[in-house]
């Protein structure tokens, strides 16, 4: 396969962790006989410095033409001035909107070799393997909002709004993913209170009945889901939900693994390329020291191969290599619990050796 991959290394530790993911992708290409062409483009704080714009037009144009995009992280104290004309995060929101990235995928699969890094008990966590689908471009974050005077001061509103089409497209993606996994889909809503959730419930039920009769489907209220994630996480396979609920539940879910340095995510749209990134930020406190954990970005590269290039075997090969180095005891400082640790590059080397 020939594939064009745009790299947006970004700021802080972004370039350090993206460099390791690129080495891994190059090794996979050599091993399986593929050709990946990488183009690196400015985005985030560095792009504000060089172009006055966190997402320069040329960067966006390159992304549109790519098969997939791999992002490090953006932001840092240098660009935090609230009075500044623009901010690195503006680039993030813009690229999601411009590429139509409506589905955010977050796998929550604690490594069997790091179960003690989680605040939860080992016996609750063991066997957990959840794939979250969070709707990313609709709901209360994008609905009408405003304020007006009120006898007590002011009143404010933010409208949660979804259309049938917005629900159908993400439910189809999530149900298709469930087909390739354990065949179960859970839809999370608040249908006992919210009209918008009742639309999610009726649309999802119809899509599942007509198009995915082979998938086991159930619904859970969001408040109950917040508890189930901590008490019986291994009961869930694929979970689909709207933007606000997904924002909160995926952060709760990420704590099951105990470390941000290990979690990848993907944002998918249609028909544009998918965007893949670690869930952590630019970690300015450790940037430039060569000690960042590159595994989340390496695992994001595995998701890129699986979801954008449909290279399942290659993706699994990377995931297995990461599990093996963890099993062998390799730890960067963030997951070493005070014990001896290795540098970013050394962790990359170990993954490469497994490949
Ligand atoms: P952060 O995720 O950058 O860091 C939180 C803590 O986790 C820090 O102590 C950091 O050292 C550690 N950490 C994060 N990733 C690590 C890794 N790979 N290896 C080892 N340790 C790691 O969050 P923050 O400090 O709240 O934010 C820093 C900057 O990143 C801010 O400017 C923020 O806006 C930005 N940010 C960007 C994104 C993104 O680009 N998608 C996401 C979140 C935050």
GROMACS .gro file of C-alpha atoms and ligand atoms in nm:
model
  399
    1UNK     CA    1   0.000   0.000   0.000
    2UNK     CA    2   0.108   0.358  -0.075
    3UNK     CA    3  -0.025   0.603   0.184
    4UNK     CA    4   0.020   0.975   0.247
    5UNK     CA    5   0.042   1.060   0.616
    6UNK     CA    6   0.053   1.420   0.738
    7UNK     CA    7   0.236   1.475   1.067
    8UNK     CA    8   0.137   1.761   1.297
    9UNK     CA    9   0.399   1.724   1.573
   10UNK     CA   10   0.282   2.043   1.748
   11UNK     CA   11   0.436   2.179   2.067
   12UNK     CA   12   0.611   2.062   2.386
   13UNK     CA   13   0.660   1.686   2.388
   14UNK     CA   14   0.454   1.653   2.065
   15UNK     CA   15   0.758   1.636   1.831
   16UNK     CA   16   0.940   1.394   2.066
   17UNK     CA   17   0.656   1.139   2.077
   18UNK     CA   18   0.559   1.176   1.709
   19UNK     CA   19   0.921   1.101   1.609
   20UNK     CA   20   0.897   0.762   1.784
   21UNK     CA   21   0.561   0.682   1.622
   22UNK     CA   22   0.710   0.761   1.280
   23UNK     CA   23   1.000   0.523   1.342
   24UNK     CA   24   0.746   0.254   1.431
   25UNK     CA   25   0.537   0.324   1.118
   26UNK     CA   26   0.850   0.309   0.903
   27UNK     CA   27   0.942  -0.027   1.054
   28UNK     CA   28   0.591  -0.159   0.988
   29UNK     CA   29   0.606  -0.036   0.629
   30UNK     CA   30   0.938  -0.216   0.575
   31UNK     CA   31   0.816  -0.537   0.741
   32UNK     CA   32   0.487  -0.559   0.548
   33UNK     CA   33   0.598  -0.405   0.217
   34UNK     CA   34   0.408  -0.074   0.232
   35UNK     CA   35   0.519   0.277   0.137
   36UNK     CA   36   0.424   0.560   0.371
   37UNK     CA   37   0.506   0.917   0.261
   38UNK     CA   38   0.527   1.155   0.558
   39UNK     CA   39   0.480   1.533   0.537
   40UNK     CA   40   0.534   1.737   0.851
   41UNK     CA   41   0.330   2.060   0.887
   42UNK     CA   42   0.314   2.339   1.146
   43UNK     CA   43   0.017   2.353   1.381
   44UNK     CA   44  -0.050   2.495   1.728
   45UNK     CA   45   0.180   2.736   1.911
   46UNK     CA   46   0.471   2.684   1.670
   47UNK     CA   47   0.242   2.779   1.380
   48UNK     CA   48   0.130   3.094   1.565
   49UNK     CA   49   0.500   3.188   1.594
   50UNK     CA   50   0.582   3.124   1.229
   51UNK     CA   51   0.250   3.199   1.051
   52UNK     CA   52   0.044   3.398   1.302
   53UNK     CA   53  -0.219   3.124   1.269
   54UNK     CA   54  -0.248   2.796   1.470
   55UNK     CA   55  -0.378   2.614   1.160
   56UNK     CA   56  -0.217   2.768   0.848
   57UNK     CA   57  -0.406   2.722   0.520
   58UNK     CA   58  -0.122   2.512   0.375
   59UNK     CA   59  -0.142   2.274   0.672
   60UNK     CA   60  -0.515   2.230   0.629
   61UNK     CA   61  -0.477   2.177   0.253
   62UNK     CA   62  -0.211   1.909   0.312
   63UNK     CA   63  -0.439   1.733   0.566
   64UNK     CA   64  -0.730   1.728   0.321
   65UNK     CA   65  -0.514   1.550   0.063
   66UNK     CA   66  -0.374   1.296   0.311
   67UNK     CA   67  -0.492   0.942   0.383
   68UNK     CA   68  -0.448   1.007   0.756
   69UNK     CA   69  -0.316   1.268   0.998
   70UNK     CA   70  -0.103   1.203   1.308
   71UNK     CA   71  -0.102   1.478   1.569
   72UNK     CA   72   0.129   1.514   1.871
   73UNK     CA   73  -0.009   1.782   2.103
   74UNK     CA   74  -0.047   2.158   2.095
   75UNK     CA   75  -0.024   2.439   2.349
   76UNK     CA   76   0.194   2.559   2.630
   77UNK     CA   77   0.249   2.853   2.866
   78UNK     CA   78   0.410   3.062   2.593
   79UNK     CA   79   0.074   3.091   2.415
   80UNK     CA   80  -0.152   3.105   2.723
   81UNK     CA   81  -0.199   3.483   2.739
   82UNK     CA   82  -0.580   3.533   2.756
   83UNK     CA   83  -0.538   3.864   2.572
   84UNK     CA   84  -0.362   3.696   2.275
   85UNK     CA   85  -0.527   3.728   1.931
   86UNK     CA   86  -0.539   3.351   1.885
   87UNK     CA   87  -0.454   3.032   2.072
   88UNK     CA   88  -0.320   2.686   1.981
   89UNK     CA   89  -0.655   2.522   2.075
   90UNK     CA   90  -0.828   2.728   1.805
   91UNK     CA   91  -0.632   2.519   1.554
   92UNK     CA   92  -0.756   2.196   1.714
   93UNK     CA   93  -1.124   2.295   1.699
   94UNK     CA   94  -1.083   2.424   1.344
   95UNK     CA   95  -0.919   2.110   1.208
   96UNK     CA   96  -1.196   1.891   1.359
   97UNK     CA   97  -1.460   2.111   1.200
   98UNK     CA   98  -1.288   2.146   0.862
   99UNK     CA   99  -1.223   1.772   0.828
  100UNK     CA  100  -1.578   1.690   0.949
  101UNK     CA  101  -1.443   1.469   1.230
  102UNK     CA  102  -1.771   1.374   1.396
  103UNK     CA  103  -1.666   1.056   1.578
  104UNK     CA  104  -1.406   1.041   1.852
  105UNK     CA  105  -1.288   0.690   1.932
  106UNK     CA  106  -1.115   0.612   2.259
  107UNK     CA  107  -1.013   0.259   2.347
  108UNK     CA  108  -1.000   0.188   2.721
  109UNK     CA  109  -0.796  -0.127   2.761
  110UNK     CA  110  -0.573  -0.130   3.069
  111UNK     CA  111  -0.249  -0.317   3.006
  112UNK     CA  112  -0.239  -0.648   3.194
  113UNK     CA  113   0.112  -0.547   3.302
  114UNK     CA  114   0.015  -0.212   3.449
  115UNK     CA  115  -0.300  -0.298   3.641
  116UNK     CA  116  -0.143  -0.172   3.964
  117UNK     CA  117  -0.100   0.177   3.810
  118UNK     CA  118  -0.478   0.226   3.825
  119UNK     CA  119  -0.663   0.359   4.129
  120UNK     CA  120  -0.911   0.070   4.081
  121UNK     CA  121  -0.865  -0.281   4.215
  122UNK     CA  122  -0.703  -0.535   3.984
  123UNK     CA  123  -0.999  -0.777   4.008
  124UNK     CA  124  -1.240  -0.510   3.880
  125UNK     CA  125  -1.013  -0.405   3.594
  126UNK     CA  126  -0.891  -0.738   3.461
  127UNK     CA  127  -1.031  -0.812   3.114
  128UNK     CA  128  -1.161  -0.456   3.054
  129UNK     CA  129  -1.165  -0.370   2.682
  130UNK     CA  130  -1.401  -0.086   2.591
  131UNK     CA  131  -1.413   0.119   2.270
  132UNK     CA  132  -1.589   0.453   2.322
  133UNK     CA  133  -1.750   0.644   2.034
  134UNK     CA  134  -1.812   1.004   2.138
  135UNK     CA  135  -2.005   1.228   1.897
  136UNK     CA  136  -1.775   1.525   1.841
  137UNK     CA  137  -1.939   1.793   1.630
  138UNK     CA  138  -2.292   1.831   1.769
  139UNK     CA  139  -2.489   1.861   2.093
  140UNK     CA  140  -2.468   2.127   2.358
  141UNK     CA  141  -2.114   2.239   2.260
  142UNK     CA  142  -2.244   2.353   1.923
  143UNK     CA  143  -2.607   2.445   2.001
  144UNK     CA  144  -2.743   2.795   2.045
  145UNK     CA  145  -2.637   2.967   2.366
  146UNK     CA  146  -2.698   3.304   2.526
  147UNK     CA  147  -2.767   3.514   2.833
  148UNK     CA  148  -3.033   3.764   2.932
  149UNK     CA  149  -3.117   3.970   3.238
  150UNK     CA  150  -3.308   3.799   3.519
  151UNK     CA  151  -3.452   3.944   3.845
  152UNK     CA  152  -3.175   3.760   4.035
  153UNK     CA  153  -2.902   3.878   3.797
  154UNK     CA  154  -2.886   3.687   3.468
  155UNK     CA  155  -3.005   3.365   3.312
  156UNK     CA  156  -2.812   3.163   3.056
  157UNK     CA  157  -2.887   2.875   2.823
  158UNK     CA  158  -2.697   2.626   2.608
  159UNK     CA  159  -2.909   2.413   2.378
  160UNK     CA  160  -2.840   2.045   2.324
  161UNK     CA  161  -2.947   1.971   1.969
  162UNK     CA  162  -2.909   1.665   1.743
  163UNK     CA  163  -3.059   1.561   1.411
  164UNK     CA  164  -3.152   1.210   1.296
  165UNK     CA  165  -2.863   1.209   1.047
  166UNK     CA  166  -2.603   1.305   1.307
  167UNK     CA  167  -2.714   1.017   1.529
  168UNK     CA  168  -2.741   0.760   1.249
  169UNK     CA  169  -2.389   0.815   1.114
  170UNK     CA  170  -2.209   0.765   1.446
  171UNK     CA  171  -2.429   0.473   1.549
  172UNK     CA  172  -2.344   0.301   1.219
  173UNK     CA  173  -1.971   0.353   1.277
  174UNK     CA  174  -1.993   0.222   1.634
  175UNK     CA  175  -2.208  -0.080   1.541
  176UNK     CA  176  -1.972  -0.168   1.255
  177UNK     CA  177  -1.682  -0.159   1.502
  178UNK     CA  178  -1.878  -0.384   1.740
  179UNK     CA  179  -1.913  -0.638   1.458
  180UNK     CA  180  -1.533  -0.665   1.441
  181UNK     CA  181  -1.506  -0.702   1.820
  182UNK     CA  182  -1.730  -0.884   2.070
  183UNK     CA  183  -2.058  -0.793   1.899
  184UNK     CA  184  -2.211  -0.571   2.167
  185UNK     CA  185  -2.316  -0.204   2.154
  186UNK     CA  186  -2.428   0.011   2.449
  187UNK     CA  187  -2.586   0.351   2.387
  188UNK     CA  188  -2.563   0.596   2.679
  189UNK     CA  189  -2.824   0.871   2.717
  190UNK     CA  190  -3.054   1.048   2.963
  191UNK     CA  191  -3.382   0.948   2.800
  192UNK     CA  192  -3.576   0.961   3.128
  193UNK     CA  193  -3.535   1.342   3.127
  194UNK     CA  194  -3.410   1.480   2.794
  195UNK     CA  195  -3.610   1.494   2.470
  196UNK     CA  196  -3.286   1.494   2.270
  197UNK     CA  197  -3.194   1.163   2.436
  198UNK     CA  198  -3.531   1.018   2.339
  199UNK     CA  199  -3.445   1.097   1.975
  200UNK     CA  200  -3.108   0.922   2.021
  201UNK     CA  201  -3.292   0.623   2.165
  202UNK     CA  202  -3.550   0.588   1.887
  203UNK     CA  203  -3.303   0.647   1.602
  204UNK     CA  204  -3.046   0.407   1.749
  205UNK     CA  205  -3.307   0.136   1.809
  206UNK     CA  206  -3.423   0.161   1.446
  207UNK     CA  207  -3.072   0.155   1.297
  208UNK     CA  208  -2.978  -0.143   1.514
  209UNK     CA  209  -3.295  -0.336   1.428
  210UNK     CA  210  -3.282  -0.272   1.054
  211UNK     CA  211  -2.907  -0.279   0.987
  212UNK     CA  212  -2.735  -0.459   1.274
  213UNK     CA  213  -2.967  -0.738   1.395
  214UNK     CA  214  -2.657  -0.950   1.469
  215UNK     CA  215  -2.528  -0.701   1.732
  216UNK     CA  216  -2.643  -0.725   2.094
  217UNK     CA  217  -2.774  -0.380   2.179
  218UNK     CA  218  -2.867  -0.214   2.509
  219UNK     CA  219  -2.908   0.133   2.658
  220UNK     CA  220  -2.777   0.272   2.988
  221UNK     CA  221  -2.857   0.607   3.153
  222UNK     CA  222  -2.551   0.830   3.180
  223UNK     CA  223  -2.566   0.856   3.561
  224UNK     CA  224  -2.575   0.476   3.590
  225UNK     CA  225  -2.292   0.448   3.336
  226UNK     CA  226  -2.069   0.670   3.553
  227UNK     CA  227  -2.106   0.406   3.826
  228UNK     CA  228  -2.084   0.096   3.603
  229UNK     CA  229  -1.753   0.216   3.456
  230UNK     CA  230  -1.601   0.191   3.803
  231UNK     CA  231  -1.784  -0.119   3.927
  232UNK     CA  232  -1.809  -0.350   3.623
  233UNK     CA  233  -1.609  -0.205   3.331
  234UNK     CA  234  -1.544  -0.541   3.167
  235UNK     CA  235  -1.916  -0.583   3.084
  236UNK     CA  236  -1.891  -0.324   2.805
  237UNK     CA  237  -1.766  -0.369   2.450
  238UNK     CA  238  -1.849  -0.071   2.224
  239UNK     CA  239  -2.016   0.234   2.385
  240UNK     CA  240  -2.169   0.516   2.180
  241UNK     CA  241  -2.286   0.846   2.321
  242UNK     CA  242  -2.336   1.216   2.250
  243UNK     CA  243  -2.073   1.487   2.290
  244UNK     CA  244  -2.109   1.611   2.650
  245UNK     CA  245  -2.171   1.269   2.806
  246UNK     CA  246  -1.882   1.128   2.602
  247UNK     CA  247  -1.647   1.406   2.709
  248UNK     CA  248  -1.704   1.323   3.076
  249UNK     CA  249  -1.723   0.943   3.049
  250UNK     CA  250  -1.409   0.905   2.838
  251UNK     CA  251  -1.205   1.105   3.089
  252UNK     CA  252  -1.345   0.891   3.368
  253UNK     CA  253  -1.262   0.584   3.160
  254UNK     CA  254  -0.905   0.699   3.098
  255UNK     CA  255  -0.839   0.680   3.472
  256UNK     CA  256  -0.901   0.304   3.457
  257UNK     CA  257  -0.564   0.267   3.292
  258UNK     CA  258  -0.385   0.488   3.544
  259UNK     CA  259  -0.166   0.675   3.294
  260UNK     CA  260  -0.229   0.937   3.027
  261UNK     CA  261   0.095   0.842   2.853
  262UNK     CA  262  -0.065   0.520   2.729
  263UNK     CA  263  -0.393   0.632   2.575
  264UNK     CA  264  -0.449   0.696   2.205
  265UNK     CA  265  -0.756   0.838   2.033
  266UNK     CA  266  -0.889   0.871   1.681
  267UNK     CA  267  -1.128   1.121   1.527
  268UNK     CA  268  -1.306   1.000   1.216
  269UNK     CA  269  -1.516   1.179   0.961
  270UNK     CA  270  -1.643   1.134   0.613
  271UNK     CA  271  -1.508   1.147   0.353
  272UNK     CA  272  -1.190   1.315   0.484
  273UNK     CA  273  -0.890   1.157   0.652
  274UNK     CA  274  -0.896   1.043   1.015
  275UNK     CA  275  -0.694   1.229   1.277
  276UNK     CA  276  -0.499   1.026   1.534
  277UNK     CA  277  -0.339   1.154   1.854
  278UNK     CA  278  -0.246   1.068   2.211
  279UNK     CA  279  -0.504   1.196   2.462
  280UNK     CA  280  -0.239   1.378   2.666
  281UNK     CA  281  -0.133   1.738   2.610
  282UNK     CA  282   0.204   1.894   2.531
  283UNK     CA  283   0.340   1.836   2.886
  284UNK     CA  284   0.550   2.156   2.900
  285UNK     CA  285   0.690   2.047   3.239
  286UNK     CA  286   0.892   1.765   3.076
  287UNK     CA  287   0.929   1.896   2.718
  288UNK     CA  288   1.283   1.880   2.579
  289UNK     CA  289   1.404   1.637   2.845
  290UNK     CA  290   1.361   1.326   2.631
  291UNK     CA  291   1.164   1.145   2.903
  292UNK     CA  292   0.806   1.158   2.766
  293UNK     CA  293   0.622   0.831   2.722
  294UNK     CA  294   0.582   0.773   2.347
  295UNK     CA  295   0.348   0.472   2.379
  296UNK     CA  296   0.017   0.664   2.348
  297UNK     CA  297   0.133   0.812   2.018
  298UNK     CA  298   0.269   0.476   1.899
  299UNK     CA  299  -0.072   0.325   1.983
  300UNK     CA  300  -0.240   0.615   1.797
  301UNK     CA  301  -0.031   0.513   1.494
  302UNK     CA  302  -0.171   0.159   1.533
  303UNK     CA  303  -0.525   0.304   1.529
  304UNK     CA  304  -0.432   0.498   1.215
  305UNK     CA  305  -0.333   0.175   1.041
  306UNK     CA  306  -0.653   0.000   1.156
  307UNK     CA  307  -0.915   0.267   1.088
  308UNK     CA  308  -0.779   0.476   0.798
  309UNK     CA  309  -0.560   0.228   0.609
  310UNK     CA  310  -0.754  -0.090   0.703
  311UNK     CA  311  -0.428  -0.264   0.795
  312UNK     CA  312  -0.557  -0.470   1.089
  313UNK     CA  313  -0.267  -0.713   1.109
  314UNK     CA  314  -0.013  -0.431   1.108
  315UNK     CA  315  -0.208  -0.248   1.382
  316UNK     CA  316  -0.222  -0.558   1.600
  317UNK     CA  317   0.151  -0.613   1.548
  318UNK     CA  318   0.224  -0.271   1.700
  319UNK     CA  319  -0.017  -0.328   1.991
  320UNK     CA  320   0.140  -0.664   2.066
  321UNK     CA  321   0.490  -0.513   2.055
  322UNK     CA  322   0.383  -0.246   2.307
  323UNK     CA  323   0.230  -0.509   2.539
  324UNK     CA  324   0.549  -0.714   2.517
  325UNK     CA  325   0.780  -0.428   2.615
  326UNK     CA  326   0.552  -0.350   2.909
  327UNK     CA  327   0.550  -0.717   3.005
  328UNK     CA  328   0.930  -0.714   2.998
  329UNK     CA  329   0.923  -0.431   3.252
  330UNK     CA  330   1.019  -0.131   3.036
  331UNK     CA  331   0.886   0.188   3.198
  332UNK     CA  332   0.918   0.559   3.120
  333UNK     CA  333   0.914   0.783   3.429
  334UNK     CA  334   0.535   0.845   3.424
  335UNK     CA  335   0.458   0.474   3.473
  336UNK     CA  336   0.766   0.369   3.672
  337UNK     CA  337   0.615   0.447   4.015
  338UNK     CA  338   0.950   0.585   4.134
  339UNK     CA  339   1.147   0.283   4.011
  340UNK     CA  340   1.422   0.309   3.744
  341UNK     CA  341   1.293   0.438   3.412
  342UNK     CA  342   1.404   0.472   3.051
  343UNK     CA  343   1.398   0.761   2.804
  344UNK     CA  344   1.158   0.829   2.516
  345UNK     CA  345   1.401   0.709   2.252
  346UNK     CA  346   1.492   0.394   2.447
  347UNK     CA  347   1.124   0.302   2.473
  348UNK     CA  348   1.090   0.354   2.097
  349UNK     CA  349   1.395   0.132   2.041
  350UNK     CA  350   1.240  -0.149   2.246
  351UNK     CA  351   0.916  -0.137   2.047
  352UNK     CA  352   1.118  -0.140   1.724
  353UNK     CA  353   1.312  -0.442   1.842
  354UNK     CA  354   0.983  -0.631   1.897
  355UNK     CA  355   0.870  -0.541   1.545
  356LIG     P1  356  -0.076   1.736   2.983
  356LIG     O1  357  -0.146   1.613   2.936
  356LIG     O2  358   0.014   1.802   2.886
  356LIG     O3  359   0.011   1.700   3.114
  356LIG     C1  360  -0.046   1.656   3.236
  356LIG     C2  361   0.061   1.579   3.316
  356LIG     O4  362   0.085   1.452   3.255
  356LIG     C3  363   0.196   1.651   3.319
  356LIG     O5  364   0.258   1.631   3.444
  356LIG     C4  365   0.276   1.582   3.211
  356LIG     O6  366   0.416   1.584   3.233
  356LIG     C5  367   0.221   1.440   3.216
  356LIG     N1  368   0.223   1.377   3.084
  356LIG     C6  369   0.140   1.401   2.979
  356LIG     N2  370   0.174   1.328   2.873
  356LIG     C7  371   0.282   1.254   2.911
  356LIG     C8  372   0.364   1.161   2.844
  356LIG     N3  373   0.343   1.124   2.717
  356LIG     N4  374   0.467   1.106   2.913
  356LIG     C9  375   0.490   1.139   3.041
  356LIG     N5  376   0.415   1.226   3.109
  356LIG    C10  377   0.313   1.285   3.045
  356LIG     O7  378  -0.188   1.837   3.034
  356LIG     P2  379  -0.172   1.987   3.084
  356LIG     O8  380  -0.047   2.002   3.162
  356LIG     O9  381  -0.303   2.019   3.146
  356LIG    O10  382  -0.162   2.073   2.951
  356LIG    C11  383  -0.039   2.118   2.894
  356LIG    C12  384  -0.069   2.188   2.763
  356LIG    O11  385  -0.123   2.092   2.670
  356LIG    C13  386  -0.175   2.298   2.774
  356LIG    O12  387  -0.134   2.405   2.691
  356LIG    C14  388  -0.301   2.234   2.721
  356LIG    O13  389  -0.389   2.328   2.665
  356LIG    C15  390  -0.245   2.142   2.616
  356LIG     N6  391  -0.331   2.026   2.580
  356LIG    C16  392  -0.332   1.991   2.450
  356LIG    C17  393  -0.407   1.880   2.411
  356LIG    C18  394  -0.404   1.842   2.265
  356LIG    O14  395  -0.317   1.886   2.193
  356LIG     N7  396  -0.495   1.756   2.219
  356LIG    C19  397  -0.477   1.805   2.504
  356LIG    C20  398  -0.470   1.842   2.639
  356LIG    C21  399  -0.395   1.953   2.677
   0.00000   0.00000   0.00000
